[in-house]
mmCIF file of N, CA and C in Angstrom:
data_model
loop_
_atom_site.group_PDB
_atom_site.id
_atom_site.type_symbol
_atom_site.label_atom_id
_atom_site.label_comp_id
_atom_site.label_asym_id
_atom_site.label_seq_id
_atom_site.Cartn_x
_atom_site.Cartn_y
_atom_site.Cartn_z
ATOM 1 N N UNK A 1353 -3.967 12.995 -1.040
ATOM 2 C CA UNK A 1353 -4.765 12.071 -0.281
ATOM 3 C C UNK A 1353 -3.861 11.310 0.683
ATOM 4 N N UNK A 1354 -4.297 11.197 1.919
ATOM 5 C CA UNK A 1354 -3.511 10.523 2.951
ATOM 6 C C UNK A 1354 -4.081 9.133 3.225
ATOM 7 N N UNK A 1355 -3.186 8.179 3.417
ATOM 8 C CA UNK A 1355 -3.572 6.815 3.738
ATOM 9 C C UNK A 1355 -2.787 6.371 4.960
ATOM 10 N N UNK A 1356 -3.398 5.532 5.781
ATOM 11 C CA UNK A 1356 -2.624 4.993 6.896
ATOM 12 C C UNK A 1356 -1.973 3.681 6.460
ATOM 13 N N UNK A 1357 -1.072 3.197 7.282
ATOM 14 C CA UNK A 1357 -0.283 2.015 6.931
ATOM 15 C C UNK A 1357 -1.180 0.807 6.669
ATOM 16 N N UNK A 1358 -2.208 0.634 7.486
ATOM 17 C CA UNK A 1358 -3.066 -0.548 7.302
ATOM 18 C C UNK A 1358 -3.782 -0.515 5.950
ATOM 19 N N UNK A 1359 -4.184 0.669 5.498
ATOM 20 C CA UNK A 1359 -4.820 0.781 4.177
ATOM 21 C C UNK A 1359 -3.831 0.448 3.072
ATOM 22 N N UNK A 1360 -2.608 0.914 3.220
ATOM 23 C CA UNK A 1360 -1.585 0.645 2.210
ATOM 24 C C UNK A 1360 -1.213 -0.832 2.181
ATOM 25 N N UNK A 1361 -1.106 -1.445 3.347
ATOM 26 C CA UNK A 1361 -0.776 -2.872 3.412
ATOM 27 C C UNK A 1361 -1.879 -3.689 2.741
ATOM 28 N N UNK A 1362 -3.133 -3.334 3.000
ATOM 29 C CA UNK A 1362 -4.241 -4.065 2.380
ATOM 30 C C UNK A 1362 -4.255 -3.858 0.867
ATOM 31 N N UNK A 1363 -4.001 -2.640 0.414
ATOM 32 C CA UNK A 1363 -3.953 -2.374 -1.025
ATOM 33 C C UNK A 1363 -2.850 -3.202 -1.674
ATOM 34 N N UNK A 1364 -1.690 -3.265 -1.025
ATOM 35 C CA UNK A 1364 -0.577 -4.061 -1.554
ATOM 36 C C UNK A 1364 -0.948 -5.535 -1.614
ATOM 37 N N UNK A 1365 -1.626 -6.020 -0.573
ATOM 38 C CA UNK A 1365 -2.040 -7.428 -0.556
ATOM 39 C C UNK A 1365 -2.980 -7.734 -1.717
ATOM 40 N N UNK A 1366 -3.901 -6.838 -1.974
ATOM 41 C CA UNK A 1366 -4.841 -7.031 -3.076
ATOM 42 C C UNK A 1366 -4.127 -6.993 -4.426
ATOM 43 N N UNK A 1367 -3.205 -6.072 -4.577
ATOM 44 C CA UNK A 1367 -2.456 -5.969 -5.838
ATOM 45 C C UNK A 1367 -1.583 -7.207 -6.033
ATOM 46 N N UNK A 1368 -0.946 -7.669 -4.958
ATOM 47 C CA UNK A 1368 -0.136 -8.888 -5.056
ATOM 48 C C UNK A 1368 -0.983 -10.082 -5.517
ATOM 49 N N UNK A 1369 -2.194 -10.169 -5.010
ATOM 50 C CA UNK A 1369 -3.102 -11.243 -5.417
ATOM 51 C C UNK A 1369 -3.438 -11.129 -6.902
ATOM 52 N N UNK A 1370 -3.729 -9.925 -7.346
ATOM 53 C CA UNK A 1370 -4.039 -9.705 -8.762
ATOM 54 C C UNK A 1370 -2.830 -10.000 -9.634
ATOM 55 N N UNK A 1371 -1.649 -9.604 -9.174
ATOM 56 C CA UNK A 1371 -0.419 -9.904 -9.916
ATOM 57 C C UNK A 1371 -0.245 -11.404 -10.094
ATOM 58 N N UNK A 1372 -0.472 -12.153 -9.034
ATOM 59 C CA UNK A 1372 -0.353 -13.611 -9.116
ATOM 60 C C UNK A 1372 -1.307 -14.168 -10.183
ATOM 61 N N UNK A 1373 -2.548 -13.700 -10.158
ATOM 62 C CA UNK A 1373 -3.541 -14.172 -11.130
ATOM 63 C C UNK A 1373 -3.159 -13.788 -12.555
ATOM 64 N N UNK A 1374 -2.642 -12.580 -12.741
ATOM 65 C CA UNK A 1374 -2.225 -12.149 -14.074
ATOM 66 C C UNK A 1374 -1.056 -12.988 -14.580
ATOM 67 N N UNK A 1375 -0.102 -13.269 -13.711
ATOM 68 C CA UNK A 1375 1.051 -14.089 -14.119
ATOM 69 C C UNK A 1375 0.596 -15.487 -14.523
ATOM 70 N N UNK A 1376 -0.345 -16.030 -13.788
ATOM 71 C CA UNK A 1376 -0.882 -17.350 -14.136
ATOM 72 C C UNK A 1376 -1.644 -17.296 -15.460
ATOM 73 N N UNK A 1377 -2.343 -16.203 -15.698
ATOM 74 C CA UNK A 1377 -3.060 -16.023 -16.960
ATOM 75 C C UNK A 1377 -2.085 -16.012 -18.130
ATOM 76 N N UNK A 1378 -0.985 -15.287 -17.985
ATOM 77 C CA UNK A 1378 0.028 -15.235 -19.050
ATOM 78 C C UNK A 1378 0.585 -16.634 -19.298
ATOM 79 N N UNK A 1379 0.903 -17.355 -18.236
ATOM 80 C CA UNK A 1379 1.420 -18.722 -18.396
ATOM 81 C C UNK A 1379 0.429 -19.596 -19.155
ATOM 82 N N UNK A 1380 -0.839 -19.461 -18.799
ATOM 83 C CA UNK A 1380 -1.879 -20.261 -19.445
ATOM 84 C C UNK A 1380 -1.964 -19.947 -20.928
ATOM 85 N N UNK A 1381 -2.018 -18.675 -21.260
ATOM 86 C CA UNK A 1381 -2.108 -18.285 -22.677
ATOM 87 C C UNK A 1381 -0.867 -18.722 -23.450
ATOM 88 N N UNK A 1382 0.311 -18.550 -22.846
ATOM 89 C CA UNK A 1382 1.553 -18.922 -23.536
ATOM 90 C C UNK A 1382 1.680 -20.431 -23.707
ATOM 91 N N UNK A 1383 1.008 -21.199 -22.873
ATOM 92 C CA UNK A 1383 1.070 -22.657 -22.965
ATOM 93 C C UNK A 1383 0.063 -23.222 -23.965
ATOM 94 N N UNK A 1384 -0.816 -22.392 -24.464
ATOM 95 C CA UNK A 1384 -1.821 -22.859 -25.428
ATOM 96 C C UNK A 1384 -1.131 -23.362 -26.693
ATOM 97 N N UNK A 1385 -1.850 -24.170 -27.441
ATOM 98 C CA UNK A 1385 -1.309 -24.757 -28.670
ATOM 99 C C UNK A 1385 -0.876 -23.668 -29.659
ATOM 100 N N UNK A 1386 -1.651 -22.612 -29.758
ATOM 101 C CA UNK A 1386 -1.323 -21.526 -30.677
ATOM 102 C C UNK A 1386 -1.333 -20.203 -29.901
ATOM 103 N N UNK A 1387 -0.227 -19.907 -29.175
ATOM 104 C CA UNK A 1387 -0.220 -18.708 -28.339
ATOM 105 C C UNK A 1387 -0.346 -17.395 -29.116
ATOM 106 N N UNK A 1388 0.020 -17.403 -30.388
ATOM 107 C CA UNK A 1388 -0.112 -16.177 -31.181
ATOM 108 C C UNK A 1388 -1.571 -15.737 -31.300
ATOM 109 N N UNK A 1389 -2.464 -16.689 -31.184
ATOM 110 C CA UNK A 1389 -3.891 -16.378 -31.235
ATOM 111 C C UNK A 1389 -4.305 -15.492 -30.056
ATOM 112 N N UNK A 1390 -3.528 -15.557 -28.966
ATOM 113 C CA UNK A 1390 -3.833 -14.818 -27.741
ATOM 114 C C UNK A 1390 -2.857 -13.664 -27.516
ATOM 115 N N UNK A 1391 -2.203 -13.243 -28.571
ATOM 116 C CA UNK A 1391 -1.141 -12.245 -28.448
ATOM 117 C C UNK A 1391 -1.630 -10.962 -27.773
ATOM 118 N N UNK A 1392 -2.803 -10.466 -28.149
ATOM 119 C CA UNK A 1392 -3.277 -9.210 -27.567
ATOM 120 C C UNK A 1392 -3.596 -9.377 -26.080
ATOM 121 N N UNK A 1393 -4.177 -10.527 -25.700
ATOM 122 C CA UNK A 1393 -4.465 -10.763 -24.287
ATOM 123 C C UNK A 1393 -3.179 -10.896 -23.469
ATOM 124 N N UNK A 1394 -2.182 -11.552 -24.056
ATOM 125 C CA UNK A 1394 -0.888 -11.704 -23.383
ATOM 126 C C UNK A 1394 -0.239 -10.335 -23.205
ATOM 127 N N UNK A 1395 -0.256 -9.525 -24.245
ATOM 128 C CA UNK A 1395 0.331 -8.186 -24.179
ATOM 129 C C UNK A 1395 -0.366 -7.346 -23.120
ATOM 130 N N UNK A 1396 -1.687 -7.371 -23.102
ATOM 131 C CA UNK A 1396 -2.449 -6.608 -22.121
ATOM 132 C C UNK A 1396 -2.119 -7.067 -20.703
ATOM 133 N N UNK A 1397 -2.081 -8.362 -20.485
ATOM 134 C CA UNK A 1397 -1.774 -8.885 -19.152
ATOM 135 C C UNK A 1397 -0.361 -8.483 -18.720
ATOM 136 N N UNK A 1398 0.598 -8.544 -19.626
ATOM 137 C CA UNK A 1398 1.974 -8.157 -19.297
ATOM 138 C C UNK A 1398 2.073 -6.671 -18.979
ATOM 139 N N UNK A 1399 1.338 -5.845 -19.697
ATOM 140 C CA UNK A 1399 1.333 -4.404 -19.407
ATOM 141 C C UNK A 1399 0.708 -4.132 -18.043
ATOM 142 N N UNK A 1400 -0.339 -4.857 -17.728
ATOM 143 C CA UNK A 1400 -0.965 -4.700 -16.408
ATOM 144 C C UNK A 1400 -0.020 -5.153 -15.308
ATOM 145 N N UNK A 1401 0.712 -6.231 -15.543
ATOM 146 C CA UNK A 1401 1.693 -6.705 -14.567
ATOM 147 C C UNK A 1401 2.711 -5.611 -14.282
ATOM 148 N N UNK A 1402 3.227 -4.994 -15.321
ATOM 149 C CA UNK A 1402 4.212 -3.920 -15.130
ATOM 150 C C UNK A 1402 3.613 -2.744 -14.369
ATOM 151 N N UNK A 1403 2.388 -2.378 -14.679
ATOM 152 C CA UNK A 1403 1.729 -1.265 -13.985
ATOM 153 C C UNK A 1403 1.523 -1.597 -12.508
ATOM 154 N N UNK A 1404 1.106 -2.826 -12.224
ATOM 155 C CA UNK A 1404 0.907 -3.218 -10.832
ATOM 156 C C UNK A 1404 2.236 -3.314 -10.082
ATOM 157 N N UNK A 1405 3.306 -3.723 -10.755
ATOM 158 C CA UNK A 1405 4.610 -3.757 -10.107
ATOM 159 C C UNK A 1405 5.039 -2.351 -9.686
ATOM 160 N N UNK A 1406 4.774 -1.368 -10.534
ATOM 161 C CA UNK A 1406 5.062 0.030 -10.190
ATOM 162 C C UNK A 1406 4.225 0.443 -8.984
ATOM 163 N N UNK A 1407 2.958 0.083 -8.999
ATOM 164 C CA UNK A 1407 2.063 0.424 -7.884
ATOM 165 C C UNK A 1407 2.569 -0.160 -6.567
ATOM 166 N N UNK A 1408 2.965 -1.419 -6.597
ATOM 167 C CA UNK A 1408 3.479 -2.074 -5.388
ATOM 168 C C UNK A 1408 4.725 -1.352 -4.894
ATOM 169 N N UNK A 1409 5.600 -0.997 -5.801
ATOM 170 C CA UNK A 1409 6.824 -0.301 -5.427
ATOM 171 C C UNK A 1409 6.513 1.041 -4.751
ATOM 172 N N UNK A 1410 5.576 1.779 -5.315
ATOM 173 C CA UNK A 1410 5.204 3.070 -4.730
ATOM 174 C C UNK A 1410 4.515 2.902 -3.379
ATOM 175 N N UNK A 1411 3.688 1.885 -3.249
ATOM 176 C CA UNK A 1411 3.037 1.610 -1.968
ATOM 177 C C UNK A 1411 4.085 1.253 -0.912
ATOM 178 N N UNK A 1412 5.030 0.394 -1.279
ATOM 179 C CA UNK A 1412 6.087 0.015 -0.340
ATOM 180 C C UNK A 1412 6.904 1.230 0.090
ATOM 181 N N UNK A 1413 7.180 2.117 -0.836
ATOM 182 C CA UNK A 1413 7.925 3.333 -0.515
ATOM 183 C C UNK A 1413 7.138 4.193 0.484
ATOM 184 N N UNK A 1414 5.859 4.322 0.244
ATOM 185 C CA UNK A 1414 5.013 5.119 1.139
ATOM 186 C C UNK A 1414 4.928 4.479 2.520
ATOM 187 N N UNK A 1415 4.817 3.153 2.576
ATOM 188 C CA UNK A 1415 4.795 2.465 3.867
ATOM 189 C C UNK A 1415 6.095 2.733 4.627
ATOM 190 N N UNK A 1416 7.221 2.625 3.925
ATOM 191 C CA UNK A 1416 8.514 2.887 4.555
ATOM 192 C C UNK A 1416 8.609 4.319 5.051
ATOM 193 N N UNK A 1417 8.117 5.264 4.274
ATOM 194 C CA UNK A 1417 8.139 6.666 4.696
ATOM 195 C C UNK A 1417 7.301 6.881 5.949
ATOM 196 N N UNK A 1418 6.119 6.258 5.992
ATOM 197 C CA UNK A 1418 5.252 6.395 7.161
ATOM 198 C C UNK A 1418 5.878 5.732 8.391
ATOM 199 N N UNK A 1419 6.518 4.579 8.188
ATOM 200 C CA UNK A 1419 7.176 3.880 9.304
ATOM 201 C C UNK A 1419 8.315 4.718 9.878
ATOM 202 N N UNK A 1420 9.035 5.421 9.007
ATOM 203 C CA UNK A 1420 10.161 6.245 9.474
ATOM 204 C C UNK A 1420 9.681 7.467 10.244
ATOM 205 N N UNK A 1421 8.494 7.953 9.908
ATOM 206 C CA UNK A 1421 7.956 9.127 10.605
ATOM 207 C C UNK A 1421 7.447 8.780 11.996
ATOM 208 N N UNK A 1422 7.092 7.507 12.216
ATOM 209 C CA UNK A 1422 6.539 7.148 13.533
ATOM 210 C C UNK A 1422 7.577 6.625 14.479
#
């Protein structure tokens, strides 16, 4: 599947926004009085953060590749 630079930039912007929200969610859960009660939610959010970080990295690589071709 082919994407143009503007589509990739927008996808990255959306993922960055979601990453910010996930990081804030983790902070909120970890700041709770009993964070162990939220252990599964914290774990899930952290796994999603890592997956989105990989996605951003791959998008950035693709943007760089497209920029070099033009």
